[in-house]
CSV table of C-alpha atoms in Angstrom, one decimal:
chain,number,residue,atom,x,y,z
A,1,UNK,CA,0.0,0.0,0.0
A,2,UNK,CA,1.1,3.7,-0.9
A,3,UNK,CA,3.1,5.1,2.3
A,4,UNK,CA,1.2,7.9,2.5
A,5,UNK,CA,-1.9,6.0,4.2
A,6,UNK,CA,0.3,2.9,5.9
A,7,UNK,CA,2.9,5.0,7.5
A,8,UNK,CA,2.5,6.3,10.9
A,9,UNK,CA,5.8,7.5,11.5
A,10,UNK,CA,6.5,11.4,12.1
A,11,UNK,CA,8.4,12.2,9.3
A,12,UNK,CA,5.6,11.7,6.6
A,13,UNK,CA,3.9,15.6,6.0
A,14,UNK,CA,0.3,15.9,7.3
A,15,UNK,CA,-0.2,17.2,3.9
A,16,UNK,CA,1.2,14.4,1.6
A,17,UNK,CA,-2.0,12.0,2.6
A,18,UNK,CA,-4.8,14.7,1.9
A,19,UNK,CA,-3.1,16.1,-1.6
A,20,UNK,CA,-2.8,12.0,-2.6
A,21,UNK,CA,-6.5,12.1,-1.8
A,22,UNK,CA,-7.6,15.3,-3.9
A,23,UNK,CA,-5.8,13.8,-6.4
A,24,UNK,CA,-7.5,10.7,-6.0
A,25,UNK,CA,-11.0,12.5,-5.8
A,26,UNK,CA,-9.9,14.8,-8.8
A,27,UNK,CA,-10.1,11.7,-10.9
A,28,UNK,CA,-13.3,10.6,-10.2
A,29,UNK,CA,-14.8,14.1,-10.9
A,30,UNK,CA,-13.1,13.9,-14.2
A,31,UNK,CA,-14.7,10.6,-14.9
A,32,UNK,CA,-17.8,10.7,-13.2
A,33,UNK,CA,-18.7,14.5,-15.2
A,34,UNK,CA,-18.3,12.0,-18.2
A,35,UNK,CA,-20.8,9.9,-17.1
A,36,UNK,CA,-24.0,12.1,-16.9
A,37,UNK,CA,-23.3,13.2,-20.3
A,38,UNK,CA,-22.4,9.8,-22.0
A,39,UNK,CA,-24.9,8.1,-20.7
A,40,UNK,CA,-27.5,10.5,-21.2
A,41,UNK,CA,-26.2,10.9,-25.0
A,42,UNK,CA,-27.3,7.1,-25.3
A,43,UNK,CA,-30.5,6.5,-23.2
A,44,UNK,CA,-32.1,9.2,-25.2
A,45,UNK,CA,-31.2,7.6,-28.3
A,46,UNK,CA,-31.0,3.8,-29.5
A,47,UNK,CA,-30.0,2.5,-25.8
A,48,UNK,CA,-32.1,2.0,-22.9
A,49,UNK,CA,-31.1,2.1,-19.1
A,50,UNK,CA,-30.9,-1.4,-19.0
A,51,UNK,CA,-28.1,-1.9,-21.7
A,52,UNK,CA,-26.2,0.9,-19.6
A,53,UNK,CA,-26.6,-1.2,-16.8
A,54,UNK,CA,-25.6,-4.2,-18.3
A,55,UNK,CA,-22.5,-3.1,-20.3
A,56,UNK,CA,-21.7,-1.6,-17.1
A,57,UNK,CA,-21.5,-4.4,-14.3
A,58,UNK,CA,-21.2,-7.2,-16.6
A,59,UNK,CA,-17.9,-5.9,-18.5
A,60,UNK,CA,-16.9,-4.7,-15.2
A,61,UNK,CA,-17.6,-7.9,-13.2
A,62,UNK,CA,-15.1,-9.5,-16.0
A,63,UNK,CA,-12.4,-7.2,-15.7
A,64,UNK,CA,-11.9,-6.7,-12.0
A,65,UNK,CA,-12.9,-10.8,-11.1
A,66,UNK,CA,-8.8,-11.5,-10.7
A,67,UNK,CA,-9.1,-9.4,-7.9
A,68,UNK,CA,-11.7,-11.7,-6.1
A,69,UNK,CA,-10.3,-15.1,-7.4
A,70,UNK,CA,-6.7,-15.1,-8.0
A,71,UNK,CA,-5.8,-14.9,-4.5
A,72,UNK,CA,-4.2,-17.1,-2.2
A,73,UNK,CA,-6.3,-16.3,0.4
A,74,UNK,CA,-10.1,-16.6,-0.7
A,75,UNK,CA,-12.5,-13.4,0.8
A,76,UNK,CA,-14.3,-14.8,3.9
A,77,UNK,CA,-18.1,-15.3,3.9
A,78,UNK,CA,-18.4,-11.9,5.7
A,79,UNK,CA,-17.1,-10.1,3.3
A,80,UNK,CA,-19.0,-11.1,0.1
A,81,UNK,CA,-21.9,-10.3,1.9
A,82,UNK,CA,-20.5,-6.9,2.3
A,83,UNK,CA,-19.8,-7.0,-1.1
A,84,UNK,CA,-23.3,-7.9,-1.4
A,85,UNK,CA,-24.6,-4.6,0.2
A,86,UNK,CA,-22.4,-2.8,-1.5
A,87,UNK,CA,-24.1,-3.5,-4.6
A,88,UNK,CA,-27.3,-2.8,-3.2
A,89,UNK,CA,-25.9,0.5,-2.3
A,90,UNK,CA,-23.9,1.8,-5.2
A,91,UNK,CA,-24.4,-0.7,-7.6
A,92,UNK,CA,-27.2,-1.9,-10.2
A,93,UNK,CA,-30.0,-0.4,-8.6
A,94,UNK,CA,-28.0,2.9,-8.2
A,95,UNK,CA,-27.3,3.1,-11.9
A,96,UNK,CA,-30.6,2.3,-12.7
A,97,UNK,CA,-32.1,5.1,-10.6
A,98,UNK,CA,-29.7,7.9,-12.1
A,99,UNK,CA,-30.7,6.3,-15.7
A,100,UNK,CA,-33.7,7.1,-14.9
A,101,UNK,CA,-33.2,10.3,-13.5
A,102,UNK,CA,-31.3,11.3,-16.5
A,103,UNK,CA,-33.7,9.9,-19.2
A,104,UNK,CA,-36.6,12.2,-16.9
A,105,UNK,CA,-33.8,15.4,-16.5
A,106,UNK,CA,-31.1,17.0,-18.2
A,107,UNK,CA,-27.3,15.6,-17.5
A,108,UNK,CA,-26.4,19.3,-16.0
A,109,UNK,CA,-29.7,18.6,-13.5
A,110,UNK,CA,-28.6,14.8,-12.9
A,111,UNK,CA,-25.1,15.5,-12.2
A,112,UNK,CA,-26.5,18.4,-9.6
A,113,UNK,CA,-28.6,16.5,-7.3
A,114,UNK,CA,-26.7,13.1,-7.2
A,115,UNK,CA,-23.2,13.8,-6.6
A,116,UNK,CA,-24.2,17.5,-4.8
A,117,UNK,CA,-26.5,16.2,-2.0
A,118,UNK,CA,-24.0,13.6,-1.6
A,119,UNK,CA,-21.9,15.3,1.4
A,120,UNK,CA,-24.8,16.7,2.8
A,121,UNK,CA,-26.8,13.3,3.3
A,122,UNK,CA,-23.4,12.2,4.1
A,123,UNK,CA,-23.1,14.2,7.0
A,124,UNK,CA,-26.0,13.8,8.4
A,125,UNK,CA,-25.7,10.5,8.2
A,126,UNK,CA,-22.2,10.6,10.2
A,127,UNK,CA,-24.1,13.2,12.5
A,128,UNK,CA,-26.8,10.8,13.1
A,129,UNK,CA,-25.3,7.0,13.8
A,130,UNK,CA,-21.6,8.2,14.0
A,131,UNK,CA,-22.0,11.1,16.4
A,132,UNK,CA,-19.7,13.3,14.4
A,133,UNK,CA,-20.8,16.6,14.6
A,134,UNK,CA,-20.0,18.8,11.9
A,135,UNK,CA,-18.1,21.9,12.3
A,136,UNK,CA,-19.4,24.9,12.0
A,137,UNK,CA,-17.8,26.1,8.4
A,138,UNK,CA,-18.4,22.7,6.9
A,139,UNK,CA,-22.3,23.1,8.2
A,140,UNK,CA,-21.9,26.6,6.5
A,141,UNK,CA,-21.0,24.4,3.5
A,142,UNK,CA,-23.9,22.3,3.1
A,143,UNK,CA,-26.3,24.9,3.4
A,144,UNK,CA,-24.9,26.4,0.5
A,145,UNK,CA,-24.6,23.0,-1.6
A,146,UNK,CA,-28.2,22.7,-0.9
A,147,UNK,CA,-29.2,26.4,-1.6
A,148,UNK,CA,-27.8,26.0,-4.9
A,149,UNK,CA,-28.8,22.9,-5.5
A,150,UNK,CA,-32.9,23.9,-4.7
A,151,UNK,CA,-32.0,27.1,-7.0
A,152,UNK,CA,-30.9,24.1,-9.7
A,153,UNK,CA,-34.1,22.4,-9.6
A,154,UNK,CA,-36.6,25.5,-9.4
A,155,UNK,CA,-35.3,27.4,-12.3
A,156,UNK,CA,-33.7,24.6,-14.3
A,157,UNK,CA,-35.0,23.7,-17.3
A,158,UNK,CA,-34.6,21.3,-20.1
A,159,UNK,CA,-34.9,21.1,-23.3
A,160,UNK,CA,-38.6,20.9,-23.6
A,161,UNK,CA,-39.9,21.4,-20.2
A,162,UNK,CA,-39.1,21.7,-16.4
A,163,UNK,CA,-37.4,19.0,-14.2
A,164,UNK,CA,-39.4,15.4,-13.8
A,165,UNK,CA,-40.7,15.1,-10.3
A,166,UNK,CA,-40.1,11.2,-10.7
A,167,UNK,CA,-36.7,12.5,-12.1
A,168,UNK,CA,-35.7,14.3,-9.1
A,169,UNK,CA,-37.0,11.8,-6.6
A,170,UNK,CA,-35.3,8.8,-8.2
A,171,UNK,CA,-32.1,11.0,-8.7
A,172,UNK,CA,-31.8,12.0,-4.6
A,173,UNK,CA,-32.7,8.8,-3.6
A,174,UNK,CA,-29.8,7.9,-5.8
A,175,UNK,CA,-27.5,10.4,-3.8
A,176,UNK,CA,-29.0,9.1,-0.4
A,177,UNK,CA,-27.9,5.0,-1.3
A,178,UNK,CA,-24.5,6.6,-2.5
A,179,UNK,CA,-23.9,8.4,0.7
A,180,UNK,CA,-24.9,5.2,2.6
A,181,UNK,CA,-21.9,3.0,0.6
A,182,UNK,CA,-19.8,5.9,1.7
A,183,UNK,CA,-19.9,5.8,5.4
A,184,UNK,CA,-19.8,1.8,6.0
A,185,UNK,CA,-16.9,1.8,3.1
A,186,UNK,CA,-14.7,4.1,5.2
A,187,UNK,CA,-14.9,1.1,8.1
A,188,UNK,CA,-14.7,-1.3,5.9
A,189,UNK,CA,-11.9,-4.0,5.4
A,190,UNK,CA,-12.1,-4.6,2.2
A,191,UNK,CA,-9.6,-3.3,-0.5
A,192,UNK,CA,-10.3,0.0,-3.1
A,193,UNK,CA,-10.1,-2.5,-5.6
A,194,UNK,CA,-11.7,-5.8,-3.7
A,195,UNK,CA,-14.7,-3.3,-3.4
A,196,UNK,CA,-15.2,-2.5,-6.5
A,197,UNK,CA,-14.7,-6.2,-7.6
A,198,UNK,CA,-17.4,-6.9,-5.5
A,199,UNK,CA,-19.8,-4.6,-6.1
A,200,UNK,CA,-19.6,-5.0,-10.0
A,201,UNK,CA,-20.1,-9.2,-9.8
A,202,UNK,CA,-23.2,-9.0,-7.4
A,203,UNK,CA,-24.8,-6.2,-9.8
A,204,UNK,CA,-23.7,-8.9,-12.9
A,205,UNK,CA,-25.1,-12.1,-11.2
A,206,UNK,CA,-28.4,-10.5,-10.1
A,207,UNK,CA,-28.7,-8.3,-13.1
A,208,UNK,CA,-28.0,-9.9,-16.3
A,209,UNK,CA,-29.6,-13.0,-16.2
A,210,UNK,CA,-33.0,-10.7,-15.8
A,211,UNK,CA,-31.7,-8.8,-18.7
A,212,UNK,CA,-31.4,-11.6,-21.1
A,213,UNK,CA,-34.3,-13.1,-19.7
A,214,UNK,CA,-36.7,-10.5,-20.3
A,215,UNK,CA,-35.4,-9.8,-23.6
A,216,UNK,CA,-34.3,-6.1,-22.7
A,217,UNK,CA,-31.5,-5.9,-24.8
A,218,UNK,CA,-31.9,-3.0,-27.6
A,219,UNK,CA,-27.9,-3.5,-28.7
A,220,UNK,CA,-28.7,-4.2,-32.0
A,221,UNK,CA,-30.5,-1.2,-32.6
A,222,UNK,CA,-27.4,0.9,-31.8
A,223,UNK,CA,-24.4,1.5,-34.2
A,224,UNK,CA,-20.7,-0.3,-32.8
A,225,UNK,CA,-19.3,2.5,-32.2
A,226,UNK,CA,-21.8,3.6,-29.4
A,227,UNK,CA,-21.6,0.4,-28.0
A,228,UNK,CA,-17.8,0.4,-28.0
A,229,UNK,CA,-18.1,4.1,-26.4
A,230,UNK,CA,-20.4,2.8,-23.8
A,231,UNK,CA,-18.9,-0.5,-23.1
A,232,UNK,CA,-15.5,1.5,-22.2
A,233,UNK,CA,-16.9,4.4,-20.4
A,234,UNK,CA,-19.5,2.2,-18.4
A,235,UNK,CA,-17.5,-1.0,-17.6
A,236,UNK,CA,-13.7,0.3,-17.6
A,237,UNK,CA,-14.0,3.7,-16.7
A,238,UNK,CA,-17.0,3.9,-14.2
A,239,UNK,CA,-16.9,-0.2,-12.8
A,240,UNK,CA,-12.7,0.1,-12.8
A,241,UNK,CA,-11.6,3.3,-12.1
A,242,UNK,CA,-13.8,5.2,-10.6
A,243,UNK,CA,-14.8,3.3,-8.0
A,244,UNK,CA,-11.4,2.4,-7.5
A,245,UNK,CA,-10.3,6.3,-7.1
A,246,UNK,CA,-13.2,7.0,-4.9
A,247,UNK,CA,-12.4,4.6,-2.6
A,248,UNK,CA,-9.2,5.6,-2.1
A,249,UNK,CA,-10.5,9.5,-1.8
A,250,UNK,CA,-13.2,7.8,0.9
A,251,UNK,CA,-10.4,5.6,2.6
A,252,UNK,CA,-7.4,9.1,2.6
A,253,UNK,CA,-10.2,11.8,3.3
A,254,UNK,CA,-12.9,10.5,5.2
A,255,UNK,CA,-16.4,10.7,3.8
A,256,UNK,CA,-17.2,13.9,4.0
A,257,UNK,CA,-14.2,15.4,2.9
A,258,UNK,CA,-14.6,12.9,-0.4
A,259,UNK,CA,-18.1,13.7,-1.2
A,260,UNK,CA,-17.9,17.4,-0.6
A,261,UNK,CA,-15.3,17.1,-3.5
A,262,UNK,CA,-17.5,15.0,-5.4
A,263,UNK,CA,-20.2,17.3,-5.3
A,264,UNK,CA,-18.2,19.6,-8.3
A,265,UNK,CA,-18.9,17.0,-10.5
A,266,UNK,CA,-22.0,19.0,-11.4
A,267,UNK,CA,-19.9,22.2,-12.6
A,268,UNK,CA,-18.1,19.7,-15.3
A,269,UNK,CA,-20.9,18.0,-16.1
A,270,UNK,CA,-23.1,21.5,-17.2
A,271,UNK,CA,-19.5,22.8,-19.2
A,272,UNK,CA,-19.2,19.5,-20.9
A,273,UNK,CA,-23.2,19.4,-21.5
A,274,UNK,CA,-23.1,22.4,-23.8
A,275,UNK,CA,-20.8,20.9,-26.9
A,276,UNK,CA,-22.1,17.1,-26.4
A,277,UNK,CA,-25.5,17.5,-25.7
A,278,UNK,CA,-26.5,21.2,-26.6
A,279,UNK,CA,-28.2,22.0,-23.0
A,280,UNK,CA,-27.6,25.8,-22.6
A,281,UNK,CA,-27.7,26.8,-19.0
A,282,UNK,CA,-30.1,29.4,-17.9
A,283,UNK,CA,-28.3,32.2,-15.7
A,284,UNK,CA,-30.2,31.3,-12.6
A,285,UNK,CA,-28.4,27.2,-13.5
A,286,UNK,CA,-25.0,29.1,-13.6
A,287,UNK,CA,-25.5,31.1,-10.2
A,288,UNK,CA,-26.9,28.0,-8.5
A,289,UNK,CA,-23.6,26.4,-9.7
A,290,UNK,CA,-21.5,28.9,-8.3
A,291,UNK,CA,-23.3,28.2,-4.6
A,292,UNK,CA,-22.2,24.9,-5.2
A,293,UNK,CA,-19.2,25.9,-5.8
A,294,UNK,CA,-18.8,27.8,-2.8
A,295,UNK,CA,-20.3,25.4,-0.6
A,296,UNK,CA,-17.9,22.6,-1.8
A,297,UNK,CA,-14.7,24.7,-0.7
A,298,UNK,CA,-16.2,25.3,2.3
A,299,UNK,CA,-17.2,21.2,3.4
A,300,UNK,CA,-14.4,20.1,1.8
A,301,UNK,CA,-12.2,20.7,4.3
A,302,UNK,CA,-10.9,17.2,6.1
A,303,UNK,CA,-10.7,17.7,10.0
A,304,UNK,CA,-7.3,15.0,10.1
A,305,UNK,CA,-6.1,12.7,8.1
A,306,UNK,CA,-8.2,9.5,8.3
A,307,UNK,CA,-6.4,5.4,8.8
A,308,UNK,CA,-9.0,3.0,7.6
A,309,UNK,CA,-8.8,-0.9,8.9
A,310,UNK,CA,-6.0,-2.7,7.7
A,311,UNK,CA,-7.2,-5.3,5.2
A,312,UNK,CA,-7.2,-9.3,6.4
A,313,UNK,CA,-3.4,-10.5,5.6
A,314,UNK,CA,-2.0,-7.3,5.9
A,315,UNK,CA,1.7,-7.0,7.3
């Protein structure tokens, strides 16, 4: 493991663990600000939610299984059913609630209230059954992530017409599971990578035997390329990396640190929504951002440098 988290000696800077973990969270805002718009770009078109869905955890189940079977030490029981949660939490049926929300939305409104309410349900939730009272800048913080965020979804529009109600409810019910995988990863025992391994074969097993069983599959009435697009951004980039850089964020941060961060992805998403997607921001979108904006800076702020649990078998 990097030294930066495993170290407890004096001579490693305070500073070196939490810049590792920007960097870390810096990637999965790069990657995740993709998302909204690529997957939006195909489940308004040939695509449906469940192809996303599938491409997603079924390539990704694939890809990451050495990390769950070439071991010499198999995972205990205890923790594929953590895995198993995990899934429940921030896997299929989280995808298939912000497909939903996006299909309903606009990706500059998806990416807003998913990844956005994300440190504030967060820490509430660490408030709540951790006891960890927020300080009083970072509560400063959420307030304005959520005042921009309401400002978002009042005066936001899309193309045709104003936000979904079933949009917006499926999309923070989305944020609420995520913030939920959050807190019990950042206890958790399991690796950044055993996690993500995890989360992507329960999501495969319980999902894609329904979706060839039900005959949901519209591949064939998209073009190769957007497959190929899809099949790389949704099961390499989003079931690989991403989770894998968000862990480690979660596991060097904390989790309210991490999602505060997280909560920019909505200021990439509405820049990268003009050129792909051709969703012009109203003014009130762009001030609402810049809330968000502040509020991040403000909640992002970790109080120390966090130690998680030292995965089984390690020296």
């Amino acid at each position: 493991m990097p030294s930066s988290i495993t170290s407890t000696g004096g001579d490693t800077p305070r500073s070196s663990p939490v810049v590792a973990g920007m960097l870390w969270a810096c990637l999965t805002i790069a990657i995740f600000s993709g998302w909204f718009v690529v997957t939006r770009f195909s489940v308004t078109r040939e695509l449906s939610l469940w192809d996303v869905t599938a491409l997603r955890y079924g390539i990704g189940a694939i890809i990451l299984a050495p990390a769950l079977f070439r071991t010499n030490k198999p995972l205990p029981a205890a923790q594929w059913r953590e895995g198993f949660l995990y899934a429940v939490l921030w896997g299929a049926p989280f995808v298939l609630l912000v497909a939903l929300g996006l299909k309903l939305t606009s990706a500059a409104q998806a990416a807003s209230a998913v990844p956005t309410l994300m440190p504030v349900c967060a820490g509430m939730m660490a408030w709540l059954f951790l006891k960890e009272r927020p300080s009083r800048i970072r509560g400063l913080g959420y307030l304005a992530i959520v005042a921009g965020l309401t400002c978002m979804l009042l005066f936001g529009t899309t193309a045709s017409s104003a936000p979904s109600a079933k949009g917006v409810i499926a999309l923070l019910s989305a944020s609420a599971m995520w913030s939920g995988y959050t807190l019990l990863f950042r206890r958790s025992r399991l690796t950044a990578i055993q996690s993500a391994a995890l989360i992507c074969f329960w999501s495969a097993v319980i999902f894609v035997p329904l979706y060839v069983l039900f005959g949901l599959s519209r591949l064939a009435l998209a073009s190769w390329q957007e497959i190929a697009l899809q099949a790389f951004y949704q099961g390499i980039l989003m079931s690989g990396v991403a989770i894998f850089s968000f862990n480690r964020s979660v596991t060097i941060l904390g989790p309210s640190a991490a999602t505060s961060l997280v909560a920019l992805v909505p200021v990439a998403a509405l820049l990268l929504g003009i050129p792909v997607l051709g969703e012009i921001p109203s003014v009130a979108e762009c001030a609402a951002m810049g809330a968000v904006v502040i509020g991040v800076f403000l909640a992002a702020r970790p109080a120390k440098p966090f130690r998680a649990p030292r995965p089984h078998g390690t020296p």
